[in-house]
Amino acid sequence: DRIDGSLIVGALAYTVNSLKVGNPEVGPEFDRLLNDRGRELLEVARHQCIADSILTFGLQETPAFLADGRRASEAIRENPVIMAALDRQRIGRIAPSVPVRVQGNLHEDAVPYGQVEQLARDWCDLGATVEFVTDPTPPILPRSVINHLAPMPMHVLDVQRYLVDRVNGVPAPNTCGVAPPPR
């Protein structure tokens, strides 16, 4: 939902292409959903990096790629075969065997904060050591994915310190059981 109509809408094609490889039963399902332009999107995106996809497909909305003109999220949610394949891909069902640092941005415009927060909670519930970090960067040009990208370089030193501490045997911080900051 979040990247439909954004600069990185082409990333949806990466997801569909990878789902088709790992779950052959979804290929015919997507073939029925897509129009010629949608099939072209999948083919072109197979050979692109994200920068190419931004230039080729950025800010386009998925109804233009579906045979019935619905949003991709709606069509996918109504398809049990595709939903089963997506469900098998859901991260958070197996605890990581090493400590992890999970970072969410309150105003993320690609991956919703609630999903990131839920992943951290799921891993905590499974007994993992999780440091959950909330980035408060305010909303900047929605649909531009700036709020997806900007926190990465802003936190690179914190992430580097986290990794160096693990290599040096420093116990990992664990925020499991600590409520995240209010939204």
PDB file of N, CA and C in Angstrom, residues 37-94:
ATOM      1  N   ARG A  37       0.609  -3.808 -19.793  1.00  0.00           N
ATOM      2  CA  ARG A  37       1.547  -2.865 -19.177  1.00  0.00           C
ATOM      3  C   ARG A  37       2.132  -3.441 -17.887  1.00  0.00           C
ATOM      4  N   GLY A  38       1.326  -4.170 -17.132  1.00  0.00           N
ATOM      5  CA  GLY A  38       1.807  -4.814 -15.911  1.00  0.00           C
ATOM      6  C   GLY A  38       2.821  -5.905 -16.202  1.00  0.00           C
ATOM      7  N   ARG A  39       2.557  -6.688 -17.249  1.00  0.00           N
ATOM      8  CA  ARG A  39       3.520  -7.729 -17.637  1.00  0.00           C
ATOM      9  C   ARG A  39       4.828  -7.095 -18.114  1.00  0.00           C
ATOM     10  N   GLU A  40       4.727  -5.953 -18.798  1.00  0.00           N
ATOM     11  CA  GLU A  40       5.929  -5.225 -19.239  1.00  0.00           C
ATOM     12  C   GLU A  40       6.704  -4.706 -18.024  1.00  0.00           C
ATOM     13  N   LEU A  41       5.991  -4.205 -17.035  1.00  0.00           N
ATOM     14  CA  LEU A  41       6.637  -3.744 -15.802  1.00  0.00           C
ATOM     15  C   LEU A  41       7.476  -4.857 -15.190  1.00  0.00           C
ATOM     16  N   LEU A  42       6.906  -6.060 -15.070  1.00  0.00           N
ATOM     17  CA  LEU A  42       7.644  -7.184 -14.486  1.00  0.00           C
ATOM     18  C   LEU A  42       8.876  -7.524 -15.311  1.00  0.00           C
ATOM     19  N   GLU A  43       8.738  -7.530 -16.612  1.00  0.00           N
ATOM     20  CA  GLU A  43       9.867  -7.883 -17.478  1.00  0.00           C
ATOM     21  C   GLU A  43      10.967  -6.824 -17.420  1.00  0.00           C
ATOM     22  N   VAL A  44      10.600  -5.574 -17.511  1.00  0.00           N
ATOM     23  CA  VAL A  44      11.593  -4.497 -17.486  1.00  0.00           C
ATOM     24  C   VAL A  44      12.291  -4.446 -16.127  1.00  0.00           C
ATOM     25  N   ALA A  45      11.522  -4.553 -15.058  1.00  0.00           N
ATOM     26  CA  ALA A  45      12.087  -4.454 -13.703  1.00  0.00           C
ATOM     27  C   ALA A  45      13.055  -5.593 -13.386  1.00  0.00           C
ATOM     28  N   ARG A  46      12.924  -6.717 -14.088  1.00  0.00           N
ATOM     29  CA  ARG A  46      13.853  -7.846 -13.872  1.00  0.00           C
ATOM     30  C   ARG A  46      15.299  -7.446 -14.098  1.00  0.00           C
ATOM     31  N   HIS A  47      15.510  -6.431 -14.918  1.00  0.00           N
ATOM     32  CA  HIS A  47      16.854  -6.035 -15.320  1.00  0.00           C
ATOM     33  C   HIS A  47      17.241  -4.663 -14.771  1.00  0.00           C
ATOM     34  N   GLN A  48      16.519  -4.193 -13.760  1.00  0.00           N
ATOM     35  CA  GLN A  48      16.769  -2.850 -13.258  1.00  0.00           C
ATOM     36  C   GLN A  48      17.250  -2.855 -11.809  1.00  0.00           C
ATOM     37  N   CYS A  49      17.982  -1.805 -11.471  1.00  0.00           N
ATOM     38  CA  CYS A  49      18.263  -1.503 -10.070  1.00  0.00           C
ATOM     39  C   CYS A  49      17.203  -0.488  -9.644  1.00  0.00           C
ATOM     40  N   ILE A  50      17.179  -0.158  -8.365  1.00  0.00           N
ATOM     41  CA  ILE A  50      16.138   0.740  -7.870  1.00  0.00           C
ATOM     42  C   ILE A  50      16.191   2.107  -8.540  1.00  0.00           C
ATOM     43  N   ALA A  51      17.381   2.618  -8.824  1.00  0.00           N
ATOM     44  CA  ALA A  51      17.477   3.933  -9.483  1.00  0.00           C
ATOM     45  C   ALA A  51      16.839   3.888 -10.870  1.00  0.00           C
ATOM     46  N   ASP A  52      17.072   2.809 -11.613  1.00  0.00           N
ATOM     47  CA  ASP A  52      16.450   2.667 -12.929  1.00  0.00           C
ATOM     48  C   ASP A  52      14.929   2.598 -12.805  1.00  0.00           C
ATOM     49  N   SER A  53      14.456   1.844 -11.829  1.00  0.00           N
ATOM     50  CA  SER A  53      13.011   1.701 -11.636  1.00  0.00           C
ATOM     51  C   SER A  53      12.362   3.022 -11.242  1.00  0.00           C
ATOM     52  N   ILE A  54      13.071   3.821 -10.443  1.00  0.00           N
ATOM     53  CA  ILE A  54      12.543   5.141 -10.088  1.00  0.00           C
ATOM     54  C   ILE A  54      12.356   5.979 -11.351  1.00  0.00           C
ATOM     55  N   LEU A  55      13.351   5.970 -12.215  1.00  0.00           N
ATOM     56  CA  LEU A  55      13.267   6.763 -13.444  1.00  0.00           C
ATOM     57  C   LEU A  55      12.196   6.238 -14.403  1.00  0.00           C
ATOM     58  N   THR A  56      12.030   4.922 -14.449  1.00  0.00           N
ATOM     59  CA  THR A  56      11.091   4.318 -15.394  1.00  0.00           C
ATOM     60  C   THR A  56       9.648   4.316 -14.884  1.00  0.00           C
ATOM     61  N   PHE A  57       9.456   4.011 -13.596  1.00  0.00           N
ATOM     62  CA  PHE A  57       8.106   3.786 -13.077  1.00  0.00           C
ATOM     63  C   PHE A  57       7.711   4.688 -11.911  1.00  0.00           C
ATOM     64  N   GLY A  58       8.632   5.528 -11.432  1.00  0.00           N
ATOM     65  CA  GLY A  58       8.378   6.332 -10.245  1.00  0.00           C
ATOM     66  C   GLY A  58       7.086   7.129 -10.304  1.00  0.00           C
ATOM     67  N   LEU A  59       6.365   7.127  -9.186  1.00  0.00           N
ATOM     68  CA  LEU A  59       5.115   7.859  -8.957  1.00  0.00           C
ATOM     69  C   LEU A  59       3.917   7.311  -9.740  1.00  0.00           C
ATOM     70  N   GLN A  60       4.067   6.187 -10.420  1.00  0.00           N
ATOM     71  CA  GLN A  60       2.922   5.587 -11.107  1.00  0.00           C
ATOM     72  C   GLN A  60       2.122   4.756 -10.104  1.00  0.00           C
ATOM     73  N   GLU A  61       0.855   4.612 -10.367  1.00  0.00           N
ATOM     74  CA  GLU A  61      -0.016   3.868  -9.462  1.00  0.00           C
ATOM     75  C   GLU A  61      -0.403   2.532 -10.081  1.00  0.00           C
ATOM     76  N   THR A  62      -0.580   1.541  -9.215  1.00  0.00           N
ATOM     77  CA  THR A  62      -0.778   0.170  -9.692  1.00  0.00           C
ATOM     78  C   THR A  62      -2.044  -0.069 -10.504  1.00  0.00           C
ATOM     79  N   PRO A  63      -3.122   0.699 -10.361  1.00  0.00           N
ATOM     80  CA  PRO A  63      -4.273   0.424 -11.228  1.00  0.00           C
ATOM     81  C   PRO A  63      -3.933   0.458 -12.722  1.00  0.00           C
ATOM     82  N   ALA A  64      -2.908   1.215 -13.081  1.00  0.00           N
ATOM     83  CA  ALA A  64      -2.496   1.271 -14.490  1.00  0.00           C
ATOM     84  C   ALA A  64      -1.910  -0.047 -14.974  1.00  0.00           C
ATOM     85  N   PHE A  65      -1.534  -0.925 -14.061  1.00  0.00           N
ATOM     86  CA  PHE A  65      -0.878  -2.183 -14.418  1.00  0.00           C
ATOM     87  C   PHE A  65      -1.796  -3.399 -14.262  1.00  0.00           C
ATOM     88  N   LEU A  66      -2.997  -3.202 -13.724  1.00  0.00           N
ATOM     89  CA  LEU A  66      -3.911  -4.313 -13.494  1.00  0.00           C
ATOM     90  C   LEU A  66      -5.044  -4.321 -14.516  1.00  0.00           C
ATOM     91  N   ALA A  67      -5.427  -5.507 -14.915  1.00  0.00           N
ATOM     92  CA  ALA A  67      -6.457  -5.671 -15.946  1.00  0.00           C
ATOM     93  C   ALA A  67      -7.781  -5.032 -15.544  1.00  0.00           C
ATOM     94  N   ASP A  68      -8.128  -5.105 -14.261  1.00  0.00           N
ATOM     95  CA  ASP A  68      -9.426  -4.564 -13.837  1.00  0.00           C
ATOM     96  C   ASP A  68      -9.324  -3.170 -13.230  1.00  0.00           C
ATOM     97  N   GLY A  69      -8.127  -2.577 -13.211  1.00  0.00           N
ATOM     98  CA  GLY A  69      -7.956  -1.213 -12.745  1.00  0.00           C
ATOM     99  C   GLY A  69      -7.997  -1.014 -11.244  1.00  0.00           C
ATOM    100  N   ARG A  70      -7.997  -2.118 -10.493  1.00  0.00           N
ATOM    101  CA  ARG A  70      -7.954  -1.975  -9.024  1.00  0.00           C
ATOM    102  C   ARG A  70      -6.531  -1.703  -8.575  1.00  0.00           C
ATOM    103  N   ARG A  71      -6.385  -1.330  -7.313  1.00  0.00           N
ATOM    104  CA  ARG A  71      -5.066  -1.207  -6.703  1.00  0.00           C
ATOM    105  C   ARG A  71      -4.528  -2.626  -6.502  1.00  0.00           C
ATOM    106  N   ALA A  72      -3.218  -2.778  -6.643  1.00  0.00           N
ATOM    107  CA  ALA A  72      -2.599  -4.100  -6.493  1.00  0.00           C
ATOM    108  C   ALA A  72      -2.884  -4.681  -5.117  1.00  0.00           C
ATOM    109  N   SER A  73      -2.824  -3.860  -4.082  1.00  0.00           N
ATOM    110  CA  SER A  73      -3.042  -4.381  -2.722  1.00  0.00           C
ATOM    111  C   SER A  73      -4.425  -5.002  -2.587  1.00  0.00           C
ATOM    112  N   GLU A  74      -5.423  -4.387  -3.171  1.00  0.00           N
ATOM    113  CA  GLU A  74      -6.785  -4.918  -3.103  1.00  0.00           C
ATOM    114  C   GLU A  74      -6.895  -6.245  -3.855  1.00  0.00           C
ATOM    115  N   ALA A  75      -6.361  -6.281  -5.063  1.00  0.00           N
ATOM    116  CA  ALA A  75      -6.426  -7.503  -5.870  1.00  0.00           C
ATOM    117  C   ALA A  75      -5.674  -8.649  -5.201  1.00  0.00           C
ATOM    118  N   ILE A  76      -4.535  -8.346  -4.610  1.00  0.00           N
ATOM    119  CA  ILE A  76      -3.727  -9.384  -3.956  1.00  0.00           C
ATOM    120  C   ILE A  76      -4.429  -9.905  -2.703  1.00  0.00           C
ATOM    121  N   ARG A  77      -4.987  -9.009  -1.906  1.00  0.00           N
ATOM    122  CA  ARG A  77      -5.674  -9.438  -0.674  1.00  0.00           C
ATOM    123  C   ARG A  77      -6.849 -10.367  -0.965  1.00  0.00           C
ATOM    124  N   GLU A  78      -7.424 -10.258  -2.136  1.00  0.00           N
ATOM    125  CA  GLU A  78      -8.567 -11.096  -2.499  1.00  0.00           C
ATOM    126  C   GLU A  78      -8.149 -12.399  -3.172  1.00  0.00           C
ATOM    127  N   ASN A  79      -6.851 -12.611  -3.334  1.00  0.00           N
ATOM    128  CA  ASN A  79      -6.384 -13.811  -4.016  1.00  0.00           C
ATOM    129  C   ASN A  79      -5.748 -14.764  -2.995  1.00  0.00           C
ATOM    130  N   PRO A  80      -6.410 -15.872  -2.664  1.00  0.00           N
ATOM    131  CA  PRO A  80      -5.899 -16.768  -1.621  1.00  0.00           C
ATOM    132  C   PRO A  80      -4.567 -17.435  -1.971  1.00  0.00           C
ATOM    133  N   VAL A  81      -4.312 -17.667  -3.241  1.00  0.00           N
ATOM    134  CA  VAL A  81      -3.054 -18.314  -3.635  1.00  0.00           C
ATOM    135  C   VAL A  81      -1.879 -17.358  -3.387  1.00  0.00           C
ATOM    136  N   ILE A  82      -2.033 -16.121  -3.807  1.00  0.00           N
ATOM    137  CA  ILE A  82      -0.970 -15.134  -3.589  1.00  0.00           C
ATOM    138  C   ILE A  82      -0.821 -14.844  -2.101  1.00  0.00           C
ATOM    139  N   MET A  83      -1.934 -14.714  -1.398  1.00  0.00           N
ATOM    140  CA  MET A  83      -1.862 -14.429   0.042  1.00  0.00           C
ATOM    141  C   MET A  83      -1.161 -15.563   0.804  1.00  0.00           C
ATOM    142  N   ALA A  84      -1.378 -16.799   0.389  1.00  0.00           N
ATOM    143  CA  ALA A  84      -0.703 -17.926   1.047  1.00  0.00           C
ATOM    144  C   ALA A  84       0.805 -17.846   0.817  1.00  0.00           C
ATOM    145  N   ALA A  85       1.214 -17.486  -0.406  1.00  0.00           N
ATOM    146  CA  ALA A  85       2.647 -17.346  -0.690  1.00  0.00           C
ATOM    147  C   ALA A  85       3.246 -16.206   0.125  1.00  0.00           C
ATOM    148  N   LEU A  86       2.541 -15.094   0.223  1.00  0.00           N
ATOM    149  CA  LEU A  86       3.028 -13.969   1.029  1.00  0.00           C
ATOM    150  C   LEU A  86       3.109 -14.348   2.500  1.00  0.00           C
ATOM    151  N   ASP A  87       2.131 -15.079   2.969  1.00  0.00           N
ATOM    152  CA  ASP A  87       2.126 -15.495   4.371  1.00  0.00           C
ATOM    153  C   ASP A  87       3.332 -16.367   4.702  1.00  0.00           C
ATOM    154  N   ARG A  88       3.721 -17.214   3.772  1.00  0.00           N
ATOM    155  CA  ARG A  88       4.902 -18.053   3.996  1.00  0.00           C
ATOM    156  C   ARG A  88       6.183 -17.225   4.073  1.00  0.00           C
ATOM    157  N   GLN A  89       6.154 -16.015   3.516  1.00  0.00           N
ATOM    158  CA  GLN A  89       7.323 -15.134   3.517  1.00  0.00           C
ATOM    159  C   GLN A  89       7.401 -14.249   4.761  1.00  0.00           C
ATOM    160  N   ARG A  90       6.375 -14.266   5.583  1.00  0.00           N
ATOM    161  CA  ARG A  90       6.292 -13.326   6.706  1.00  0.00           C
ATOM    162  C   ARG A  90       7.466 -13.492   7.664  1.00  0.00           C
ATOM    163  N   ILE A  91       8.196 -12.425   7.846  1.00  0.00           N
ATOM    164  CA  ILE A  91       9.332 -12.413   8.761  1.00  0.00           C
ATOM    165  C   ILE A  91       8.808 -12.224  10.186  1.00  0.00           C
ATOM    166  N   GLY A  92       9.497 -12.810  11.125  1.00  0.00           N
ATOM    167  CA  GLY A  92       9.126 -12.646  12.525  1.00  0.00           C
ATOM    168  C   GLY A  92       8.629 -13.907  13.198  1.00  0.00           C
ATOM    169  N   ARG A  93       8.529 -14.973  12.449  1.00  0.00           N
ATOM    170  CA  ARG A  93       8.025 -16.228  13.025  1.00  0.00           C
ATOM    171  C   ARG A  93       9.120 -17.087  13.630  1.00  0.00           C
ATOM    172  N   ILE A  94      10.355 -16.804  13.277  1.00  0.00           N
ATOM    173  CA  ILE A  94      11.499 -17.552  13.804  1.00  0.00           C
ATOM    174  C   ILE A  94      12.429 -16.548  14.467  1.00  0.00           C
TER     175      ILE A  94
END
